[in-house]
Short mmCIF file of C-alpha atoms and ligand atoms in Angstrom, two decimals:
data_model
loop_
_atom_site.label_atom_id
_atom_site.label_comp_id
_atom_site.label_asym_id
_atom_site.label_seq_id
_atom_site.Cartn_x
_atom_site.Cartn_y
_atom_site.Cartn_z
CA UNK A 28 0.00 0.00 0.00
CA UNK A 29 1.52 3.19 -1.01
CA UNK A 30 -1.35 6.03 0.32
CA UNK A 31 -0.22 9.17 0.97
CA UNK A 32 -1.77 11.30 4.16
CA UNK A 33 -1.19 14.79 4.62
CA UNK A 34 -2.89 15.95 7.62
CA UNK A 35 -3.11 19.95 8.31
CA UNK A 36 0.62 20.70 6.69
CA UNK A 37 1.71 24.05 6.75
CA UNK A 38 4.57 25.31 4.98
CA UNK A 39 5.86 29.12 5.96
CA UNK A 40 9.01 30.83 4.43
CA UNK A 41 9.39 33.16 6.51
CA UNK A 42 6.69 35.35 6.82
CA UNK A 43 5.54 33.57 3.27
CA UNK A 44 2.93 31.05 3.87
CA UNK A 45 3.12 29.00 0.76
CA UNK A 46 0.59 26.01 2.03
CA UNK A 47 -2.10 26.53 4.65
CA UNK A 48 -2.30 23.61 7.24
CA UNK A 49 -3.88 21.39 4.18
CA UNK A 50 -5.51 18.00 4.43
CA UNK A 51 -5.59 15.18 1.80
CA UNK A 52 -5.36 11.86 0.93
CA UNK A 53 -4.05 9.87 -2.32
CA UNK A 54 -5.23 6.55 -2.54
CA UNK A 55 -2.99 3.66 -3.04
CA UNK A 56 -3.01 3.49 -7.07
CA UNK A 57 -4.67 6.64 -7.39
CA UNK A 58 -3.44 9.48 -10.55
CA UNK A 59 -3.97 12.52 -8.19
CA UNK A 60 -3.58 16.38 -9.95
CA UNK A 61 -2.49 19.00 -8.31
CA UNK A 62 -3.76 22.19 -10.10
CA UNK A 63 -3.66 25.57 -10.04
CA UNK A 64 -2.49 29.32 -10.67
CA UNK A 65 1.25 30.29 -10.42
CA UNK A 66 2.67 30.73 -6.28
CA UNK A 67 -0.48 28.90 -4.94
CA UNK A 68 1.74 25.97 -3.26
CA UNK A 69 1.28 23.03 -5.26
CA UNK A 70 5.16 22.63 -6.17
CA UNK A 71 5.63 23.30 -2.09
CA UNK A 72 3.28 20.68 -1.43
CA UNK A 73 4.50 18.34 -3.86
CA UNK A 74 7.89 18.98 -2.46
CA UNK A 75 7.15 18.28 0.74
CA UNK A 76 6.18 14.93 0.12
CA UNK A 77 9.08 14.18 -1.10
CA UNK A 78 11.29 15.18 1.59
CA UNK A 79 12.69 18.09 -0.72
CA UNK A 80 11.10 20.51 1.74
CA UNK A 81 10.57 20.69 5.44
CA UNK A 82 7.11 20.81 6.85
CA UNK A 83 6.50 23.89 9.22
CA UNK A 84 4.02 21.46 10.99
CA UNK A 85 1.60 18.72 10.34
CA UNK A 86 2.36 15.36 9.29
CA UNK A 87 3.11 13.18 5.99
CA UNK A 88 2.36 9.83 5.62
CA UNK A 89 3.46 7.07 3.08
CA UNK A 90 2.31 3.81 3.15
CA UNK A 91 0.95 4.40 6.87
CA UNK A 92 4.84 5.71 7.82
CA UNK A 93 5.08 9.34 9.30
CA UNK A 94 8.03 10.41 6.66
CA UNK A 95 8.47 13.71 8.26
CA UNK A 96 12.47 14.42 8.77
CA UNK A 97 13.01 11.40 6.47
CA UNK A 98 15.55 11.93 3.49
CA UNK A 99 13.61 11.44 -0.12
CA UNK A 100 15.56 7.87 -0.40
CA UNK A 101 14.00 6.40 2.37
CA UNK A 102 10.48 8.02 1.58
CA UNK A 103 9.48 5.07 -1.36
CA UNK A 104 8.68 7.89 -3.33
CA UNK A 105 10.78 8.67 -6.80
CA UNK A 106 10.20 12.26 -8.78
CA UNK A 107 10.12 13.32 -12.09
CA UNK A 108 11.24 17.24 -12.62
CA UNK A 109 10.16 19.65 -15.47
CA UNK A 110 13.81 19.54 -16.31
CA UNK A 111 14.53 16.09 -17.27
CA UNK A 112 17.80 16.10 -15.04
CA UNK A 113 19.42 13.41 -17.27
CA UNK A 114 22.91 13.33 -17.42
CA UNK A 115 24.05 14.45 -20.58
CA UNK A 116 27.28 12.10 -20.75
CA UNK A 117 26.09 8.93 -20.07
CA UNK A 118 23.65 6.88 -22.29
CA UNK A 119 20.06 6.43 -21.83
CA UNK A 120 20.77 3.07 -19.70
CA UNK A 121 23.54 4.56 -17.63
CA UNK A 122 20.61 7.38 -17.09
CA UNK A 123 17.88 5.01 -16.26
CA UNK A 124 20.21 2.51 -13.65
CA UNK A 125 21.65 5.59 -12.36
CA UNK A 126 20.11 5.25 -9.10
CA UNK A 127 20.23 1.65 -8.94
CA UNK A 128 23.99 1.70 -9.44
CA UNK A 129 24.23 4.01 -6.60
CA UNK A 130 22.57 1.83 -4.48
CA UNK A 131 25.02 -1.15 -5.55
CA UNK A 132 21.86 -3.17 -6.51
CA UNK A 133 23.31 -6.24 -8.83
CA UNK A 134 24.18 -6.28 -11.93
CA UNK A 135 21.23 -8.64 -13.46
CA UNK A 136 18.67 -7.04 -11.53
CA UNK A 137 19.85 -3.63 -12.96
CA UNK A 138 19.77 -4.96 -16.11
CA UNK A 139 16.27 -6.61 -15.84
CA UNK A 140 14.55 -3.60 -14.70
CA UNK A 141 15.84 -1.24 -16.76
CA UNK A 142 15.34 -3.66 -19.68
CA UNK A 143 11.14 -3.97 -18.31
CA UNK A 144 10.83 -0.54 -18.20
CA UNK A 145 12.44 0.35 -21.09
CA UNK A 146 9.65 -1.74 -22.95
CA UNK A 147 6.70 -0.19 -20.92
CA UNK A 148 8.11 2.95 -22.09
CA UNK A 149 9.37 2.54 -25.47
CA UNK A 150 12.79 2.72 -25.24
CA UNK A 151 14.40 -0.85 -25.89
CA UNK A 152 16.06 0.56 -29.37
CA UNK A 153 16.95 3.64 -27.48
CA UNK A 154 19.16 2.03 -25.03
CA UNK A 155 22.67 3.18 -26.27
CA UNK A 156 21.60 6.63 -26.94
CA UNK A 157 22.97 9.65 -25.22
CA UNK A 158 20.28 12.35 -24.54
CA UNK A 159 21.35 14.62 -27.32
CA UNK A 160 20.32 12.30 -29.57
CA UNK A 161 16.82 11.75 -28.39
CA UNK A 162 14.26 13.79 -29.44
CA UNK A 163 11.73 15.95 -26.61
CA UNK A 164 9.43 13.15 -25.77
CA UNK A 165 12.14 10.22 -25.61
CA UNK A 166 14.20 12.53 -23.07
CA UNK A 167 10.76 13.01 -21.16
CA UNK A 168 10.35 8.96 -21.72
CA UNK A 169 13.99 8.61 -20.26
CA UNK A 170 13.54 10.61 -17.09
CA UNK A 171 10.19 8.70 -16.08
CA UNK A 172 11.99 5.72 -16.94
CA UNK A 173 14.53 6.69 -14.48
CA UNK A 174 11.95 7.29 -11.84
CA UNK A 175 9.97 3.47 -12.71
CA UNK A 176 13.25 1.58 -12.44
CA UNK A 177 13.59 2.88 -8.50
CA UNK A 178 10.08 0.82 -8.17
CA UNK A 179 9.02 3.04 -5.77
CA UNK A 180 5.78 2.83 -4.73
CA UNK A 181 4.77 6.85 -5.34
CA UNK A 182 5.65 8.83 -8.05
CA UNK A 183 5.96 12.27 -7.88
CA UNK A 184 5.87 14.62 -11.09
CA UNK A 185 6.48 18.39 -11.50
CA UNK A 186 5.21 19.83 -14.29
CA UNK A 187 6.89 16.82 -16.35
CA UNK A 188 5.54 17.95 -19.61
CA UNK A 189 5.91 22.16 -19.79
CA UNK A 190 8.57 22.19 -21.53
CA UNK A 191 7.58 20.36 -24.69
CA UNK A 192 5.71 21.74 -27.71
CA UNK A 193 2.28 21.56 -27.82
CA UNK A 194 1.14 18.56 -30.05
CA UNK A 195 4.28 16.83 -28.08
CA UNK A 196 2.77 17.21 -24.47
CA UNK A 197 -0.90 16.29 -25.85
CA UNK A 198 1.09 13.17 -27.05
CA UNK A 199 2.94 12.16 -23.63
CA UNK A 200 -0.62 13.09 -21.34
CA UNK A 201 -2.02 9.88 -23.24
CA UNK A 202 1.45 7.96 -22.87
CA UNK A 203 1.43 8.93 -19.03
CA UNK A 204 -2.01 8.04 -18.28
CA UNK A 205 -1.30 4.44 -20.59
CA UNK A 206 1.56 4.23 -18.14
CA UNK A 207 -0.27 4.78 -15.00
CA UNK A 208 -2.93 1.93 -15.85
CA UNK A 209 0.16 -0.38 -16.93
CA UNK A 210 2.39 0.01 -13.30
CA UNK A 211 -0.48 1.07 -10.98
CA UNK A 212 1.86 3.16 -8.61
CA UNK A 213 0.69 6.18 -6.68
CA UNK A 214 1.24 9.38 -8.82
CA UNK A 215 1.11 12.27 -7.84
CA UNK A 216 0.85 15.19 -10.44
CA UNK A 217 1.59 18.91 -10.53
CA UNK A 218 0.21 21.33 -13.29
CA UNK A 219 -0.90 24.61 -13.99
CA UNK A 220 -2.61 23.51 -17.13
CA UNK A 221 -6.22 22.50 -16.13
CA UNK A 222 -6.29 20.71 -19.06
CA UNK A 223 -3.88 18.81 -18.65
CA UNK A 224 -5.34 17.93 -15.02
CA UNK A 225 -8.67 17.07 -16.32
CA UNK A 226 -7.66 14.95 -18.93
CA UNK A 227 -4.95 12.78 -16.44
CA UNK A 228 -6.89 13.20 -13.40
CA UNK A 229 -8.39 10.22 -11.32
CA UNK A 230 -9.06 12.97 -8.80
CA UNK A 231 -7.88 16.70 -9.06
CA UNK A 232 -6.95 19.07 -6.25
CA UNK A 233 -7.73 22.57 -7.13
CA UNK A 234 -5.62 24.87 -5.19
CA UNK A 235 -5.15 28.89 -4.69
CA UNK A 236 -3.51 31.17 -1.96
CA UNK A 237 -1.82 28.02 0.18
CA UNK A 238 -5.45 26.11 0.44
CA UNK A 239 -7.33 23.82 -1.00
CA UNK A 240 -10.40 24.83 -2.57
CA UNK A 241 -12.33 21.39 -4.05
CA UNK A 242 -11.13 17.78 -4.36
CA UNK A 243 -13.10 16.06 -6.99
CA UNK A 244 -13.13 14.08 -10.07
CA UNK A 245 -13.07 15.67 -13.06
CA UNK A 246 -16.33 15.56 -14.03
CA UNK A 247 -17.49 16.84 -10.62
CA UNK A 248 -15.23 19.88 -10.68
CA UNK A 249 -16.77 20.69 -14.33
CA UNK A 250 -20.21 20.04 -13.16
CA UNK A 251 -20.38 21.24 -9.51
CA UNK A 252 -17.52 23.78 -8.90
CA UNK A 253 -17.35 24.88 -5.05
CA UNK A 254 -16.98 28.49 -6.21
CA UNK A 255 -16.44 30.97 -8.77
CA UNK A 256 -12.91 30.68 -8.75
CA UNK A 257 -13.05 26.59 -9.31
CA UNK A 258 -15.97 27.59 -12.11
CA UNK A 259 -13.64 30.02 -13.68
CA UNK A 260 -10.56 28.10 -13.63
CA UNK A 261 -11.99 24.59 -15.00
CA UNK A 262 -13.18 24.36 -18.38
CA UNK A 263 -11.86 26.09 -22.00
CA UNK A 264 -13.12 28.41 -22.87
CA UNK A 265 -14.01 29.87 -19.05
CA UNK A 266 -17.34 29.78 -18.00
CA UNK A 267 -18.64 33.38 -18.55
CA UNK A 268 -19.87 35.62 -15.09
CA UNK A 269 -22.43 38.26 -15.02
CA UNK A 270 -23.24 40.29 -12.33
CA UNK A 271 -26.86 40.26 -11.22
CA UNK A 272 -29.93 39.89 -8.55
CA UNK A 273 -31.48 36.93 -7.79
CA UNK A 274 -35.31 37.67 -7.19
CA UNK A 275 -37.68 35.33 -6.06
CA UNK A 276 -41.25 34.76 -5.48
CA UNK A 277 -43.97 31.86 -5.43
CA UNK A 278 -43.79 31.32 -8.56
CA UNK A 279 -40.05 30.78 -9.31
CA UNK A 280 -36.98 32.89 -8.97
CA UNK A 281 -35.16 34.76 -11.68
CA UNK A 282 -31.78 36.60 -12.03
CA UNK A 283 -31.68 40.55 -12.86
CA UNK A 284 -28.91 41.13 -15.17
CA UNK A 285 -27.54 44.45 -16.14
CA UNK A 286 -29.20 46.14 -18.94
CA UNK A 287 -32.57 44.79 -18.27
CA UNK A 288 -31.92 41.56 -18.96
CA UNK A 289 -34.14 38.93 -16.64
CA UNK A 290 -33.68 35.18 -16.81
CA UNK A 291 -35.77 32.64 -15.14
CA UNK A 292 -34.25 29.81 -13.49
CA UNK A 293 -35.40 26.80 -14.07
CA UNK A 294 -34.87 26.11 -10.01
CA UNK A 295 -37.22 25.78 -6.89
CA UNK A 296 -36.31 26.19 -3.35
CA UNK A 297 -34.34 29.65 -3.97
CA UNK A 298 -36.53 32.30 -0.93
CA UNK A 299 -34.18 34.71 -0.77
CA UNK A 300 -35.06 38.23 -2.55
CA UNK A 301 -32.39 41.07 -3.95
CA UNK A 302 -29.35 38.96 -3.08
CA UNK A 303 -26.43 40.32 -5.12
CA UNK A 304 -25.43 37.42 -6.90
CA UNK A 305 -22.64 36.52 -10.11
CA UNK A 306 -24.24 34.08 -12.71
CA UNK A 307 -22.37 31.30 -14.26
CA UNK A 308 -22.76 29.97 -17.59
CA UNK A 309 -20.18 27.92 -19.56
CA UNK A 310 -19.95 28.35 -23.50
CA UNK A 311 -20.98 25.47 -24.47
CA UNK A 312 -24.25 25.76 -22.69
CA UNK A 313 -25.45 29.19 -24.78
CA UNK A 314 -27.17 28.28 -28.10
CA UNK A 315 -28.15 29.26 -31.35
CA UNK A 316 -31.47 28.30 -31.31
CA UNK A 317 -34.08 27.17 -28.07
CA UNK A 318 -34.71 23.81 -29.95
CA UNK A 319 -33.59 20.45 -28.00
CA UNK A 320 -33.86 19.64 -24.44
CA UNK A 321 -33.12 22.34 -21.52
CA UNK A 322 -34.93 25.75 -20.11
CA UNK A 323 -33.37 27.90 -22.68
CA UNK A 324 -34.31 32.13 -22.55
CA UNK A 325 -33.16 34.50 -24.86
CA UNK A 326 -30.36 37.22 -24.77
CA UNK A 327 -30.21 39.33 -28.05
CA UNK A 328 -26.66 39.89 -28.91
CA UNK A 329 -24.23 41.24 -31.70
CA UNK A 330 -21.39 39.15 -32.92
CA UNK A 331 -17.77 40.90 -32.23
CA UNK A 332 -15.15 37.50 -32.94
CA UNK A 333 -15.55 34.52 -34.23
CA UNK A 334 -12.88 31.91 -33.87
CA UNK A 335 -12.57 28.76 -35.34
CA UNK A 336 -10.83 25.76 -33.46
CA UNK A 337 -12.22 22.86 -36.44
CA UNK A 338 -15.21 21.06 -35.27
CA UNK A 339 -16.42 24.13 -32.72
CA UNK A 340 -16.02 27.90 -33.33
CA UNK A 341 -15.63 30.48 -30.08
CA UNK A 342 -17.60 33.23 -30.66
CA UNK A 343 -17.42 36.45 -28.82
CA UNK A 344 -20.57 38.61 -28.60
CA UNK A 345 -21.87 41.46 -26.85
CA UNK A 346 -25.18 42.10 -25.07
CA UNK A 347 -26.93 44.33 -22.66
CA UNK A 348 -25.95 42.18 -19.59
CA UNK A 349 -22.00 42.60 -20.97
CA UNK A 350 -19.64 40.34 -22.52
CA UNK A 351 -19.46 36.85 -22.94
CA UNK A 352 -18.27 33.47 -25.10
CA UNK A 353 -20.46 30.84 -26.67
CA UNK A 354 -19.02 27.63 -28.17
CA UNK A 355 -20.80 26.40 -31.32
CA UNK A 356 -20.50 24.56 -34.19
CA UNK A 357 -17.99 25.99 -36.89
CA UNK A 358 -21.66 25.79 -39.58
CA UNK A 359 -23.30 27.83 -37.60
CA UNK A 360 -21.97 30.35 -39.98
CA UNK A 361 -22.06 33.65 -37.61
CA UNK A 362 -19.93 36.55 -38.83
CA UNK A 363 -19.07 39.92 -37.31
CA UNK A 364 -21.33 42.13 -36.56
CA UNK A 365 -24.31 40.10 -36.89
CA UNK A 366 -27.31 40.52 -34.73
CA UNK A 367 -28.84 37.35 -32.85
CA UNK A 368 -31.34 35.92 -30.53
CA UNK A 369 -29.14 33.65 -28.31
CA UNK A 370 -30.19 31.08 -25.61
CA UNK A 371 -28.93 30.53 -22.28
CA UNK A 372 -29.70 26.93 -21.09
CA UNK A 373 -30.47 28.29 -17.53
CA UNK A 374 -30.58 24.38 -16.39
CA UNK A 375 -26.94 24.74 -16.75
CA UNK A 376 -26.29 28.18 -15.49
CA UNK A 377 -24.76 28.34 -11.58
CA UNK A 378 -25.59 31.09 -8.70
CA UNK A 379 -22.54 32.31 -6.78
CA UNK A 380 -23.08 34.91 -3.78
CA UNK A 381 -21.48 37.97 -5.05
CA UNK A 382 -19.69 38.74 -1.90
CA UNK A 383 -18.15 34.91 -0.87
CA UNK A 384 -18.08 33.79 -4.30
CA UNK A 385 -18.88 30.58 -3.13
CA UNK A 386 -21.27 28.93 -5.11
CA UNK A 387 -25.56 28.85 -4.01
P1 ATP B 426 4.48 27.74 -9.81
O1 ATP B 426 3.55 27.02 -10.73
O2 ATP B 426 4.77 29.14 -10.23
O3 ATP B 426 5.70 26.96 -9.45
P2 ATP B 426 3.29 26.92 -7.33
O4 ATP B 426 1.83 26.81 -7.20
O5 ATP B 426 4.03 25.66 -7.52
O6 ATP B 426 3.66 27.96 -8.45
P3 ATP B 426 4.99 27.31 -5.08
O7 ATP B 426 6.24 27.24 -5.87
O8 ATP B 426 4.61 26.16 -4.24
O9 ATP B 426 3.77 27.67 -6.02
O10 ATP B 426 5.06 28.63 -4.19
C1 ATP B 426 4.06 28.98 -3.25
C2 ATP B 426 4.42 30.30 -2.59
O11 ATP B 426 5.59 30.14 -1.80
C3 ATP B 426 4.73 31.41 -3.56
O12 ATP B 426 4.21 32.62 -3.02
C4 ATP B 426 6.24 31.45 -3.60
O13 ATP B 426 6.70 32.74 -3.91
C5 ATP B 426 6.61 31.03 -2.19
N1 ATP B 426 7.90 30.30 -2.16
C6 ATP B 426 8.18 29.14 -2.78
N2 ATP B 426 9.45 28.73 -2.50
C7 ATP B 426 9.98 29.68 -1.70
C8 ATP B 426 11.26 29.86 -1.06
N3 ATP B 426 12.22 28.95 -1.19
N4 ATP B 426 11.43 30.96 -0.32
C9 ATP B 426 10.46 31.87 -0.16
N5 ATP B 426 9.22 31.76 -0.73
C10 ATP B 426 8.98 30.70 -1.48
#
């Protein structure tokens, strides 16, 4: 069992609190994200689990073992770095036994496991290589590969893929996940692409400012974010805010937007009356036309950008209530400047209190 417990760790330099007295817990087997903006701790926290980093209190666990003042090698935990750290002189199997050699493990066990996970990863005809002579991806291959041959039952990774082009690192988040169901260790991820934390994600850890904000699969943190900022940060393009009133009555309760603009939602149990709220609604979930399932009301609009990404275009239009994104189809055939009845699905839409942001 390789779990790993953190229970209320803090991490301060100095005066700097980097991680707020945070609790969680990655199964044993478990693909756990870590995601969020730049400075909000997740490289500290990831750091501190591997021993790279004191903890200014709390406690760590691995595998049911308090690690706290333990060196990384005797954490069972191996790391993978945004820079590859391969040693540029020796070959990719002098790379990948590196460790192993170090730890004066034999010969033919050496061999074997570098050998096993060279084939997981792709790299038996690579062997000889030095890492000048690898392309991107095969460097990124070699450096994982160095962490899989420690068999350790965690692995740690930190931001393994930013430095690789794009169509490269869209390439290596389907080889890591393949790689995750073929070893079944412990991972533990870091990113600051939420993409990239969806898509690799058994569970993702949003973070900001030190704390934890939501723990949640994927589709959970899509479809039931614990606050604006999770709403805004999950999901491409962002899900669009508007400043308005919720109103309600016996008969239903409706949002006041600016300009005029009223929208029934489709939702009971709401009492409150002239609460200053922010409405949510992601692009995908504003439409051409009121047809098809959902409780769909109209905003008239103007087209400013359209954007085509192939099957979808982004389209950028203006209203009354302010700006905002829909995502259709690239036939929809909207141009600039075009005037247009569109629908909110306000099944879809989310309530956040304008003063918490925290979602209603
Ligand atoms: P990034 O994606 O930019 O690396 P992050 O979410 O990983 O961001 P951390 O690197 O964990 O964030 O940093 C969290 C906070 O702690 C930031 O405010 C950062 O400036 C601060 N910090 C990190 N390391 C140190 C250090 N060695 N000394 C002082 N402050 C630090």
């Amino acid at each position: 069992m390789a779990d790993v417990v953190l229970e209320k760790v803090e991490k301060k330099f100095g005066e700097v609190r980097a991680v707020a007295g945070i609790d969680l817990t990655v199964q044993d087997q478990e693909f756990l994200v870590l995601v969020g903006p730049s400075g909000c701790g997740k490289t500290t926290t990831l750091r501190m689990i591997a021993g790279l980093e004191d903890i200014t209190s709390g406690d760590i666990r691995i595998g049911g073992r308090s690690v706290v003042g333990l060196p990384p090698r005797d954490r069972d935990i191996a790391m993978v770095f945004q820079s590859y750290a391969l040693y540029p002189h020796m070959s990719v199997y002098k790379n990948m036994s590196f460790s192993l050699r170090l730890r004066h493990m034999p010969k033919k066990e050496i061999e074997r496991r570098v050998k096993e996970v060279a084939a997981i990863l792709g790299l038996s005809e690579r062997l000889n290589r030095k890492p000048r002579q690898l392309s991107g991806g095969e460097r990124q291959r070699v450096a994982v590969g160095a962490a899989l041959c420690r068999q350790a039952g965690v692995l740690l990774f930190d931001e393994p893929l930013s430095n690789l082009d794009a169509k490269l690192r869209v390439h290596m988040r389907t080889e890591l996940k393949r790689l995750h169901q073929a070893v079944k260790s412990t991972m533990v991820y870091v990113t600051h692409d939420q993409v990239e934390a969806m898509t690799m994600g058994d569970r993702i850890v949003i973070m900001n400012a030190g704390s934890i904000l939501q723990i949640a699969t994927p589709l959970e943190a899509y479809d039931q974010p614990v606050n604006r900022f999770v709403a805004g940060f999950i999901g491409t393009p962002p899900m669009n805010f508007f400043e308005g009133t919720l109103t309600a009555n016996g008969e239903g309760a409706s949002v006041d937007l600016n300009g005029g603009v009223n929208l029934p939602l489709g939702r009971r149990n709401l009492q409150e009356s002239n609460r200053p709220v922010i409405l949510g609604i992601r692009p995908e979930h504003i439409r051409l036309s009121a047809d098809g399932p959902g409780n769909h009301h109209k905003v008239p609009a103007t087209i400013d950008v359209v954007e085509p990404l192939g099957r979808d275009v982004i389209v950028t239009a203006r209203s009354a209530a302010g700006v905002f994104q829909m995502q259709t189809e690239i036939y929809s055939g909207l141009r600039p400047s075009q005037h247009v009845d569109l629908w909110f699905d306000m099944n879809r839409s989310y309530l956040f209190d304008r003063e918490t942001e925290w979602a209603i």
